[in-house]
Amino acid sequence: MFKKQDKQLTAQQQHVKDVFRRVCLAYQLNNNAELERHLGLSTSFCTARINRASLPYEVIDQTCRETGISFDQLLYGTPVKQIDGNDLLVIKNGLIKSLLELKGGGFINKADTPDDIENLAKIQAASIEHELNLHWTKNKKDSA
C-alpha cells in the first residue's frame, strides 16, 4: 500500500554514492554489494561511507592502481582527454624544434647535472606548450 520512499541524500552523500558507482563501473560490477565482495570489504562498507559522506580514498587508490583509471575520473567523473594523432604530431614537432634550439646553442653536450637536465626539460616543455597553443588556436579559428 505504501511505497518506500528513497532517502534524500545530501550533496556530499550523493557525491560519495557517485564515486562508488564509478568504482563499480571500473570493475564492471553491477552494485555496491558486488563491489564489497570483490574487494573483501564488510557488507555495510559502502552504505556506511555514503551515510557518513566519507570518501573511500583507499578504495579509489586501489581501483586506480588495479584498473589504470585516473584518480580524477573516479573522484569527479572527469574523463581523461585522450591525445589525438594531431596533438602527438604537434608535440613531436615541438620536441624537434626545442632539440634543434638546444643543439644550436651547444647545450645538449653540456648537460652534466640533474639541474642542467631540468633546465633542458623546461625549454622543451615551453616549446611543446607553444606548439600546442598554436595548433589549438588554429583549430579554434578553423572551426569558427
CSV table of N, CA and C in Angstrom, one decimal:
chain,number,residue,atom,x,y,z
A,1,MET,N,0.8,-1.2,0.0
A,1,MET,CA,0.0,0.0,0.0
A,1,MET,C,0.9,1.3,0.0
A,2,PHE,N,1.9,1.3,0.9
A,2,PHE,CA,2.8,2.5,0.9
A,2,PHE,C,4.0,2.1,0.1
A,3,LYS,N,4.4,3.0,-0.8
A,3,LYS,CA,5.7,2.8,-1.5
A,3,LYS,C,6.8,3.3,-0.6
A,4,LYS,N,7.9,2.6,-0.5
A,4,LYS,CA,9.0,3.0,0.3
A,4,LYS,C,9.7,4.2,-0.3
A,5,GLN,N,9.8,5.3,0.4
A,5,GLN,CA,10.4,6.5,-0.1
A,5,GLN,C,12.0,6.4,0.0
A,6,ASP,N,12.6,6.7,-1.1
A,6,ASP,CA,14.1,6.8,-1.1
A,6,ASP,C,14.5,7.9,-0.2
A,7,LYS,N,15.5,7.6,0.6
A,7,LYS,CA,16.1,8.6,1.5
A,7,LYS,C,16.7,9.7,0.6
A,8,GLN,N,16.4,11.0,1.0
A,8,GLN,CA,17.0,12.1,0.3
A,8,GLN,C,18.5,12.2,0.7
A,9,LEU,N,19.4,12.2,-0.2
A,9,LEU,CA,20.8,12.3,0.1
A,9,LEU,C,21.3,13.8,0.1
A,10,THR,N,22.2,14.1,0.9
A,10,THR,CA,22.8,15.4,0.8
A,10,THR,C,23.8,15.4,-0.4
A,11,ALA,N,24.2,16.6,-0.8
A,11,ALA,CA,25.1,16.7,-1.9
A,11,ALA,C,26.4,15.9,-1.7
A,12,GLN,N,26.9,15.9,-0.5
A,12,GLN,CA,28.1,15.2,-0.1
A,12,GLN,C,27.9,13.7,-0.2
A,13,GLN,N,26.7,13.2,0.3
A,13,GLN,CA,26.4,11.8,0.3
A,13,GLN,C,26.2,11.4,-1.2
A,14,GLN,N,25.6,12.2,-2.0
A,14,GLN,CA,25.4,11.8,-3.4
A,14,GLN,C,26.7,11.7,-4.1
A,15,HIS,N,27.7,12.6,-3.8
A,15,HIS,CA,29.0,12.5,-4.4
A,15,HIS,C,29.7,11.2,-4.0
A,16,VAL,N,29.6,10.8,-2.8
A,16,VAL,CA,30.2,9.5,-2.4
A,16,VAL,C,29.5,8.4,-3.1
A,17,LYS,N,28.2,8.4,-3.2
A,17,LYS,CA,27.4,7.4,-3.9
A,17,LYS,C,27.9,7.3,-5.4
A,18,ASP,N,28.1,8.5,-6.0
A,18,ASP,CA,28.5,8.6,-7.4
A,18,ASP,C,29.9,8.0,-7.5
A,19,VAL,N,30.8,8.2,-6.5
A,19,VAL,CA,32.2,7.6,-6.6
A,19,VAL,C,32.0,6.1,-6.6
A,20,PHE,N,31.2,5.6,-5.7
A,20,PHE,CA,31.0,4.1,-5.6
A,20,PHE,C,30.5,3.6,-7.0
A,21,ARG,N,29.6,4.3,-7.6
A,21,ARG,CA,29.0,3.9,-8.9
A,21,ARG,C,30.2,3.8,-9.9
A,22,ARG,N,31.1,4.8,-9.9
A,22,ARG,CA,32.2,4.8,-10.9
A,22,ARG,C,33.2,3.7,-10.6
A,23,VAL,N,33.4,3.4,-9.3
A,23,VAL,CA,34.3,2.3,-9.0
A,23,VAL,C,33.7,1.0,-9.4
A,24,CYS,N,32.4,0.8,-9.2
A,24,CYS,CA,31.7,-0.4,-9.7
A,24,CYS,C,31.9,-0.5,-11.2
A,25,LEU,N,31.7,0.6,-12.0
A,25,LEU,CA,31.9,0.6,-13.4
A,25,LEU,C,33.3,0.2,-13.8
A,26,ALA,N,34.3,0.7,-13.0
A,26,ALA,CA,35.7,0.4,-13.3
A,26,ALA,C,35.9,-1.1,-13.2
A,27,TYR,N,35.3,-1.8,-12.3
A,27,TYR,CA,35.5,-3.2,-12.1
A,27,TYR,C,34.4,-4.0,-12.9
A,28,GLN,N,33.6,-3.4,-13.6
A,28,GLN,CA,32.5,-4.0,-14.3
A,28,GLN,C,31.6,-4.8,-13.4
A,29,LEU,N,31.2,-4.2,-12.3
A,29,LEU,CA,30.3,-4.8,-11.3
A,29,LEU,C,29.0,-4.0,-11.3
A,30,ASN,N,27.9,-4.7,-10.9
A,30,ASN,CA,26.6,-4.2,-11.0
A,30,ASN,C,26.2,-3.3,-9.8
A,31,ASN,N,26.7,-3.5,-8.7
A,31,ASN,CA,26.2,-2.8,-7.5
A,31,ASN,C,27.3,-2.8,-6.4
A,32,ASN,N,27.0,-2.1,-5.3
A,32,ASN,CA,27.9,-2.0,-4.2
A,32,ASN,C,28.1,-3.3,-3.5
A,33,ALA,N,27.1,-4.2,-3.4
A,33,ALA,CA,27.3,-5.5,-2.8
A,33,ALA,C,28.3,-6.3,-3.5
A,34,GLU,N,28.3,-6.3,-4.8
A,34,GLU,CA,29.3,-7.0,-5.6
A,34,GLU,C,30.7,-6.4,-5.4
A,35,LEU,N,30.7,-5.0,-5.3
A,35,LEU,CA,32.0,-4.4,-5.1
A,35,LEU,C,32.6,-4.8,-3.7
A,36,GLU,N,31.7,-4.8,-2.7
A,36,GLU,CA,32.2,-5.2,-1.3
A,36,GLU,C,32.7,-6.6,-1.3
A,37,ARG,N,32.1,-7.5,-2.0
A,37,ARG,CA,32.6,-8.9,-2.1
A,37,ARG,C,33.9,-8.9,-2.9
A,38,HIS,N,33.9,-8.2,-4.0
A,38,HIS,CA,35.1,-8.2,-4.9
A,38,HIS,C,36.3,-7.7,-4.1
A,39,LEU,N,36.2,-6.7,-3.3
A,39,LEU,CA,37.3,-6.1,-2.6
A,39,LEU,C,37.5,-6.6,-1.2
A,40,GLY,N,36.6,-7.5,-0.8
A,40,GLY,CA,36.7,-8.1,0.5
A,40,GLY,C,36.4,-7.1,1.6
A,41,LEU,N,35.4,-6.3,1.4
A,41,LEU,CA,35.0,-5.3,2.3
A,41,LEU,C,33.8,-5.8,3.1
A,42,SER,N,33.5,-5.2,4.3
A,42,SER,CA,32.4,-5.6,5.1
A,42,SER,C,31.1,-5.3,4.2
A,43,THR,N,30.0,-6.0,4.6
A,43,THR,CA,28.8,-5.9,3.8
A,43,THR,C,28.1,-4.5,3.9
A,44,SER,N,28.5,-3.7,4.9
A,44,SER,CA,27.9,-2.4,5.1
A,44,SER,C,28.9,-1.3,4.7
A,45,PHE,N,30.0,-1.6,4.2
A,45,PHE,CA,31.1,-0.6,3.9
A,45,PHE,C,30.6,0.6,3.1
A,46,CYS,N,30.0,0.3,1.9
A,46,CYS,CA,29.6,1.3,1.0
A,46,CYS,C,28.4,2.2,1.6
A,47,THR,N,27.5,1.5,2.2
A,47,THR,CA,26.3,2.2,2.8
A,47,THR,C,26.8,3.1,3.9
A,48,ALA,N,27.7,2.6,4.8
A,48,ALA,CA,28.2,3.4,5.9
A,48,ALA,C,28.9,4.6,5.4
A,49,ARG,N,29.8,4.5,4.4
A,49,ARG,CA,30.5,5.6,3.8
A,49,ARG,C,29.6,6.6,3.2
A,50,ILE,N,28.6,6.1,2.5
A,50,ILE,CA,27.6,7.1,1.9
A,50,ILE,C,26.9,7.8,2.9
A,51,ASN,N,26.4,7.1,4.0
A,51,ASN,CA,25.6,7.8,5.1
A,51,ASN,C,26.5,8.8,5.8
A,52,ARG,N,27.8,8.5,5.9
A,52,ARG,CA,28.7,9.5,6.6
A,52,ARG,C,29.3,10.5,5.7
A,53,ALA,N,29.0,10.4,4.4
A,53,ALA,CA,29.5,11.2,3.3
A,53,ALA,C,31.1,11.2,3.4
A,54,SER,N,31.6,10.0,3.6
A,54,SER,CA,33.1,9.8,3.8
A,54,SER,C,33.6,9.2,2.5
A,55,LEU,N,34.4,9.9,1.8
A,55,LEU,CA,35.0,9.4,0.6
A,55,LEU,C,35.9,8.2,0.9
A,56,PRO,N,35.8,7.1,0.1
A,56,PRO,CA,36.6,5.9,0.3
A,56,PRO,C,38.0,6.0,-0.4
A,57,TYR,N,38.9,6.9,0.0
A,57,TYR,CA,40.1,7.1,-0.7
A,57,TYR,C,40.9,5.9,-0.9
A,58,GLU,N,40.9,5.0,0.1
A,58,GLU,CA,41.7,3.7,0.0
A,58,GLU,C,41.1,2.9,-1.2
A,59,VAL,N,39.8,2.9,-1.3
A,59,VAL,CA,39.2,2.1,-2.4
A,59,VAL,C,39.5,2.8,-3.8
A,60,ILE,N,39.4,4.1,-3.8
A,60,ILE,CA,39.8,4.9,-5.0
A,60,ILE,C,41.2,4.6,-5.4
A,61,ASP,N,42.1,4.6,-4.5
A,61,ASP,CA,43.5,4.4,-4.7
A,61,ASP,C,43.7,3.0,-5.3
A,62,GLN,N,43.2,2.0,-4.6
A,62,GLN,CA,43.3,0.6,-5.1
A,62,GLN,C,42.7,0.4,-6.5
A,63,THR,N,41.6,1.0,-6.8
A,63,THR,CA,40.9,0.9,-8.1
A,63,THR,C,41.8,1.5,-9.1
A,64,CYS,N,42.4,2.7,-8.8
A,64,CYS,CA,43.3,3.3,-9.8
A,64,CYS,C,44.5,2.4,-10.1
A,65,ARG,N,45.1,1.9,-9.1
A,65,ARG,CA,46.2,1.0,-9.3
A,65,ARG,C,45.9,-0.3,-10.1
A,66,GLU,N,44.7,-0.8,-9.8
A,66,GLU,CA,44.3,-2.1,-10.5
A,66,GLU,C,43.7,-1.9,-11.8
A,67,THR,N,43.1,-0.8,-12.1
A,67,THR,CA,42.4,-0.7,-13.4
A,67,THR,C,43.1,0.3,-14.3
A,68,GLY,N,43.9,1.2,-13.8
A,68,GLY,CA,44.6,2.2,-14.6
A,68,GLY,C,43.7,3.4,-14.9
A,69,ILE,N,42.5,3.5,-14.3
A,69,ILE,CA,41.7,4.6,-14.4
A,69,ILE,C,42.2,5.7,-13.5
A,70,SER,N,42.1,7.0,-14.0
A,70,SER,CA,42.7,8.1,-13.2
A,70,SER,C,41.9,8.4,-11.9
A,71,PHE,N,42.6,8.9,-11.0
A,71,PHE,CA,42.0,9.3,-9.7
A,71,PHE,C,40.9,10.3,-9.9
A,72,ASP,N,41.2,11.3,-10.8
A,72,ASP,CA,40.2,12.3,-11.1
A,72,ASP,C,38.9,11.8,-11.7
A,73,GLN,N,39.1,10.8,-12.5
A,73,GLN,CA,37.9,10.2,-13.2
A,73,GLN,C,37.0,9.5,-12.1
A,74,LEU,N,37.7,8.8,-11.2
A,74,LEU,CA,36.9,8.1,-10.2
A,74,LEU,C,36.3,9.1,-9.2
A,75,LEU,N,37.1,10.1,-8.8
A,75,LEU,CA,36.6,11.0,-7.8
A,75,LEU,C,35.6,12.0,-8.3
A,76,TYR,N,35.8,12.5,-9.5
A,76,TYR,CA,35.0,13.6,-10.0
A,76,TYR,C,34.2,13.2,-11.2
A,77,GLY,N,34.5,12.1,-11.8
A,77,GLY,CA,33.8,11.7,-13.0
A,77,GLY,C,34.4,12.4,-14.3
A,78,THR,N,35.5,13.0,-14.1
A,78,THR,CA,36.2,13.7,-15.2
A,78,THR,C,36.9,12.7,-16.1
A,79,PRO,N,36.4,12.6,-17.3
A,79,PRO,CA,37.1,11.7,-18.3
A,79,PRO,C,38.4,12.3,-18.6
A,80,VAL,N,39.4,11.4,-18.8
A,80,VAL,CA,40.7,11.8,-19.2
A,80,VAL,C,40.7,12.0,-20.7
A,81,LYS,N,41.2,13.2,-21.1
A,81,LYS,CA,41.2,13.5,-22.5
A,81,LYS,C,42.3,12.7,-23.2
A,82,GLN,N,42.0,12.0,-24.2
A,82,GLN,CA,43.0,11.3,-24.9
A,82,GLN,C,43.6,12.2,-25.9
A,83,ILE,N,44.9,12.1,-26.0
A,83,ILE,CA,45.6,13.0,-27.0
A,83,ILE,C,45.4,12.3,-28.4
A,84,ASP,N,45.0,13.1,-29.3
A,84,ASP,CA,44.8,12.6,-30.7
A,84,ASP,C,46.1,12.6,-31.5
A,85,GLY,N,46.0,12.0,-32.7
A,85,GLY,CA,47.2,11.9,-33.5
A,85,GLY,C,47.7,13.3,-33.9
A,86,ASN,N,46.8,14.3,-34.2
A,86,ASN,CA,47.3,15.6,-34.5
A,86,ASN,C,48.1,16.2,-33.3
A,87,ASP,N,47.6,16.1,-32.1
A,87,ASP,CA,48.3,16.6,-30.9
A,87,ASP,C,49.7,15.9,-30.8
A,88,LEU,N,49.7,14.6,-31.0
A,88,LEU,CA,51.0,13.9,-30.9
A,88,LEU,C,52.0,14.5,-32.0
A,89,LEU,N,51.5,14.8,-33.2
A,89,LEU,CA,52.4,15.3,-34.2
A,89,LEU,C,52.9,16.7,-33.8
A,90,VAL,N,52.0,17.5,-33.2
A,90,VAL,CA,52.4,18.8,-32.7
A,90,VAL,C,53.4,18.7,-31.6
A,91,ILE,N,53.2,17.8,-30.7
A,91,ILE,CA,54.2,17.5,-29.6
A,91,ILE,C,55.5,17.1,-30.2
A,92,LYS,N,55.5,16.2,-31.2
A,92,LYS,CA,56.8,15.8,-31.8
A,92,LYS,C,57.5,17.0,-32.5
A,93,ASN,N,56.7,17.8,-33.2
A,93,ASN,CA,57.3,19.0,-33.8
A,93,ASN,C,57.9,19.9,-32.7
A,94,GLY,N,57.2,20.1,-31.6
A,94,GLY,CA,57.7,20.9,-30.5
A,94,GLY,C,59.0,20.4,-30.0
A,95,LEU,N,59.1,19.0,-29.8
A,95,LEU,CA,60.3,18.4,-29.4
A,95,LEU,C,61.5,18.6,-30.3
A,96,ILE,N,61.2,18.4,-31.6
A,96,ILE,CA,62.2,18.6,-32.7
A,96,ILE,C,62.7,20.0,-32.6
A,97,LYS,N,61.8,21.0,-32.6
A,97,LYS,CA,62.3,22.4,-32.6
A,97,LYS,C,63.1,22.7,-31.4
A,98,SER,N,62.7,22.2,-30.2
A,98,SER,CA,63.4,22.5,-29.0
A,98,SER,C,64.8,21.8,-29.0
A,99,LEU,N,64.8,20.6,-29.5
A,99,LEU,CA,66.1,19.9,-29.6
A,99,LEU,C,67.1,20.6,-30.5
A,100,LEU,N,66.5,21.1,-31.7
A,100,LEU,CA,67.4,21.9,-32.6
A,100,LEU,C,67.9,23.2,-32.0
A,101,GLU,N,67.0,23.8,-31.2
A,101,GLU,CA,67.4,25.0,-30.5
A,101,GLU,C,68.5,24.7,-29.5
A,102,LEU,N,68.3,23.6,-28.7
A,102,LEU,CA,69.3,23.3,-27.7
A,102,LEU,C,70.6,22.9,-28.4
A,103,LYS,N,70.6,22.1,-29.5
A,103,LYS,CA,71.8,21.7,-30.2
A,103,LYS,C,72.5,22.9,-30.7
A,104,GLY,N,71.7,23.8,-31.3
A,104,GLY,CA,72.3,25.0,-31.9
A,104,GLY,C,73.0,25.9,-30.8
A,105,GLY,N,72.5,25.9,-29.7
A,105,GLY,CA,73.1,26.7,-28.6
A,105,GLY,C,74.2,25.9,-27.9
A,106,GLY,N,74.5,24.7,-28.3
A,106,GLY,CA,75.5,23.9,-27.7
A,106,GLY,C,75.2,23.4,-26.3
A,107,PHE,N,73.9,23.4,-25.9
A,107,PHE,CA,73.5,23.0,-24.6
A,107,PHE,C,73.4,21.5,-24.3
A,108,ILE,N,73.2,20.7,-25.4
A,108,ILE,CA,72.9,19.3,-25.2
A,108,ILE,C,74.2,18.6,-24.6
A,109,ASN,N,75.3,18.9,-25.1
A,109,ASN,CA,76.5,18.2,-24.7
A,109,ASN,C,77.0,18.7,-23.3
A,110,LYS,N,76.5,19.9,-22.9
A,110,LYS,CA,76.9,20.5,-21.6
A,110,LYS,C,76.0,20.1,-20.4
A,111,ALA,N,75.0,19.2,-20.7
A,111,ALA,CA,74.1,18.8,-19.6
A,111,ALA,C,74.7,17.7,-18.8
A,112,ASP,N,75.3,18.1,-17.7
A,112,ASP,CA,76.0,17.1,-16.8
A,112,ASP,C,75.3,16.9,-15.5
A,113,THR,N,74.5,17.8,-15.0
A,113,THR,CA,73.9,17.7,-13.7
A,113,THR,C,72.4,17.5,-13.8
A,114,PRO,N,71.7,17.0,-12.8
A,114,PRO,CA,70.3,17.0,-12.8
A,114,PRO,C,69.7,18.4,-13.1
A,115,ASP,N,70.3,19.4,-12.5
A,115,ASP,CA,69.7,20.8,-12.8
A,115,ASP,C,69.8,21.2,-14.2
A,116,ASP,N,70.9,20.8,-14.9
A,116,ASP,CA,71.1,21.0,-16.3
A,116,ASP,C,70.0,20.3,-17.1
A,117,ILE,N,69.8,19.1,-16.7
A,117,ILE,CA,68.7,18.3,-17.4
A,117,ILE,C,67.4,18.9,-17.2
A,118,GLU,N,67.1,19.4,-16.0
A,118,GLU,CA,65.8,20.0,-15.7
A,118,GLU,C,65.6,21.3,-16.5
A,119,ASN,N,66.7,22.1,-16.7
A,119,ASN,CA,66.6,23.3,-17.5
A,119,ASN,C,66.3,23.0,-18.9
A,120,LEU,N,67.0,21.9,-19.4
A,120,LEU,CA,66.7,21.5,-20.8
A,120,LEU,C,65.2,21.0,-21.0
A,121,ALA,N,64.7,20.3,-19.9
A,121,ALA,CA,63.3,19.9,-20.0
A,121,ALA,C,62.4,21.1,-20.0
A,122,LYS,N,62.7,22.1,-19.2
A,122,LYS,CA,61.9,23.3,-19.2
A,122,LYS,C,61.8,24.0,-20.6
A,123,ILE,N,63.0,24.0,-21.3
A,123,ILE,CA,63.0,24.6,-22.6
A,123,ILE,C,62.1,23.7,-23.6
A,124,GLN,N,62.2,22.4,-23.4
A,124,GLN,CA,61.4,21.6,-24.3
A,124,GLN,C,59.9,21.7,-24.0
A,125,ALA,N,59.6,21.8,-22.7
A,125,ALA,CA,58.2,21.9,-22.3
A,125,ALA,C,57.6,23.2,-22.8
A,126,ALA,N,58.4,24.3,-22.8
A,126,ALA,CA,57.9,25.6,-23.3
A,126,ALA,C,57.7,25.5,-24.8
A,127,SER,N,58.6,24.8,-25.5
A,127,SER,CA,58.4,24.7,-27.0
A,127,SER,C,57.2,23.9,-27.3
A,128,ILE,N,57.0,22.8,-26.6
A,128,ILE,CA,55.8,22.0,-26.8
A,128,ILE,C,54.5,22.7,-26.5
A,129,GLU,N,54.5,23.5,-25.4
A,129,GLU,CA,53.3,24.3,-25.0
A,129,GLU,C,53.1,25.3,-26.1
A,130,HIS,N,54.1,25.9,-26.6
A,130,HIS,CA,53.9,26.9,-27.6
A,130,HIS,C,53.3,26.3,-28.9
A,131,GLU,N,53.8,25.2,-29.3
A,131,GLU,CA,53.3,24.5,-30.5
A,131,GLU,C,51.9,24.0,-30.3
A,132,LEU,N,51.5,23.5,-29.1
A,132,LEU,CA,50.1,23.1,-28.8
A,132,LEU,C,49.2,24.3,-28.9
A,133,ASN,N,49.6,25.4,-28.3
A,133,ASN,CA,48.8,26.6,-28.3
A,133,ASN,C,48.6,27.1,-29.7
A,134,LEU,N,49.6,27.1,-30.5
A,134,LEU,CA,49.4,27.5,-31.9
A,134,LEU,C,48.4,26.5,-32.6
A,135,HIS,N,48.6,25.2,-32.4
A,135,HIS,CA,47.7,24.2,-33.0
A,135,HIS,C,46.3,24.4,-32.6
A,136,TRP,N,46.1,24.6,-31.3
A,136,TRP,CA,44.7,24.7,-30.7
A,136,TRP,C,44.1,26.0,-31.2
A,137,THR,N,44.9,27.1,-31.2
A,137,THR,CA,44.3,28.4,-31.7
A,137,THR,C,43.9,28.3,-33.2
A,138,LYS,N,44.7,27.6,-34.0
A,138,LYS,CA,44.4,27.4,-35.4
A,138,LYS,C,43.2,26.6,-35.5
A,139,ASN,N,43.0,25.5,-34.7
A,139,ASN,CA,41.8,24.7,-34.8
A,139,ASN,C,40.6,25.5,-34.4
A,140,LYS,N,40.7,26.3,-33.4
A,140,LYS,CA,39.5,27.2,-33.0
A,140,LYS,C,39.1,28.1,-34.1
A,141,LYS,N,40.1,28.7,-34.8
A,141,LYS,CA,39.8,29.6,-35.9
A,141,LYS,C,39.1,28.8,-37.1
A,142,ASP,N,39.7,27.6,-37.3
A,142,ASP,CA,39.1,26.8,-38.4
A,142,ASP,C,37.7,26.3,-38.2
A,143,SER,N,37.4,26.1,-36.9
A,143,SER,CA,36.0,25.6,-36.6
A,143,SER,C,35.0,26.7,-36.4
A,144,ALA,N,35.5,28.0,-36.4
A,144,ALA,CA,34.6,29.1,-36.2
A,144,ALA,C,34.0,29.6,-37.5
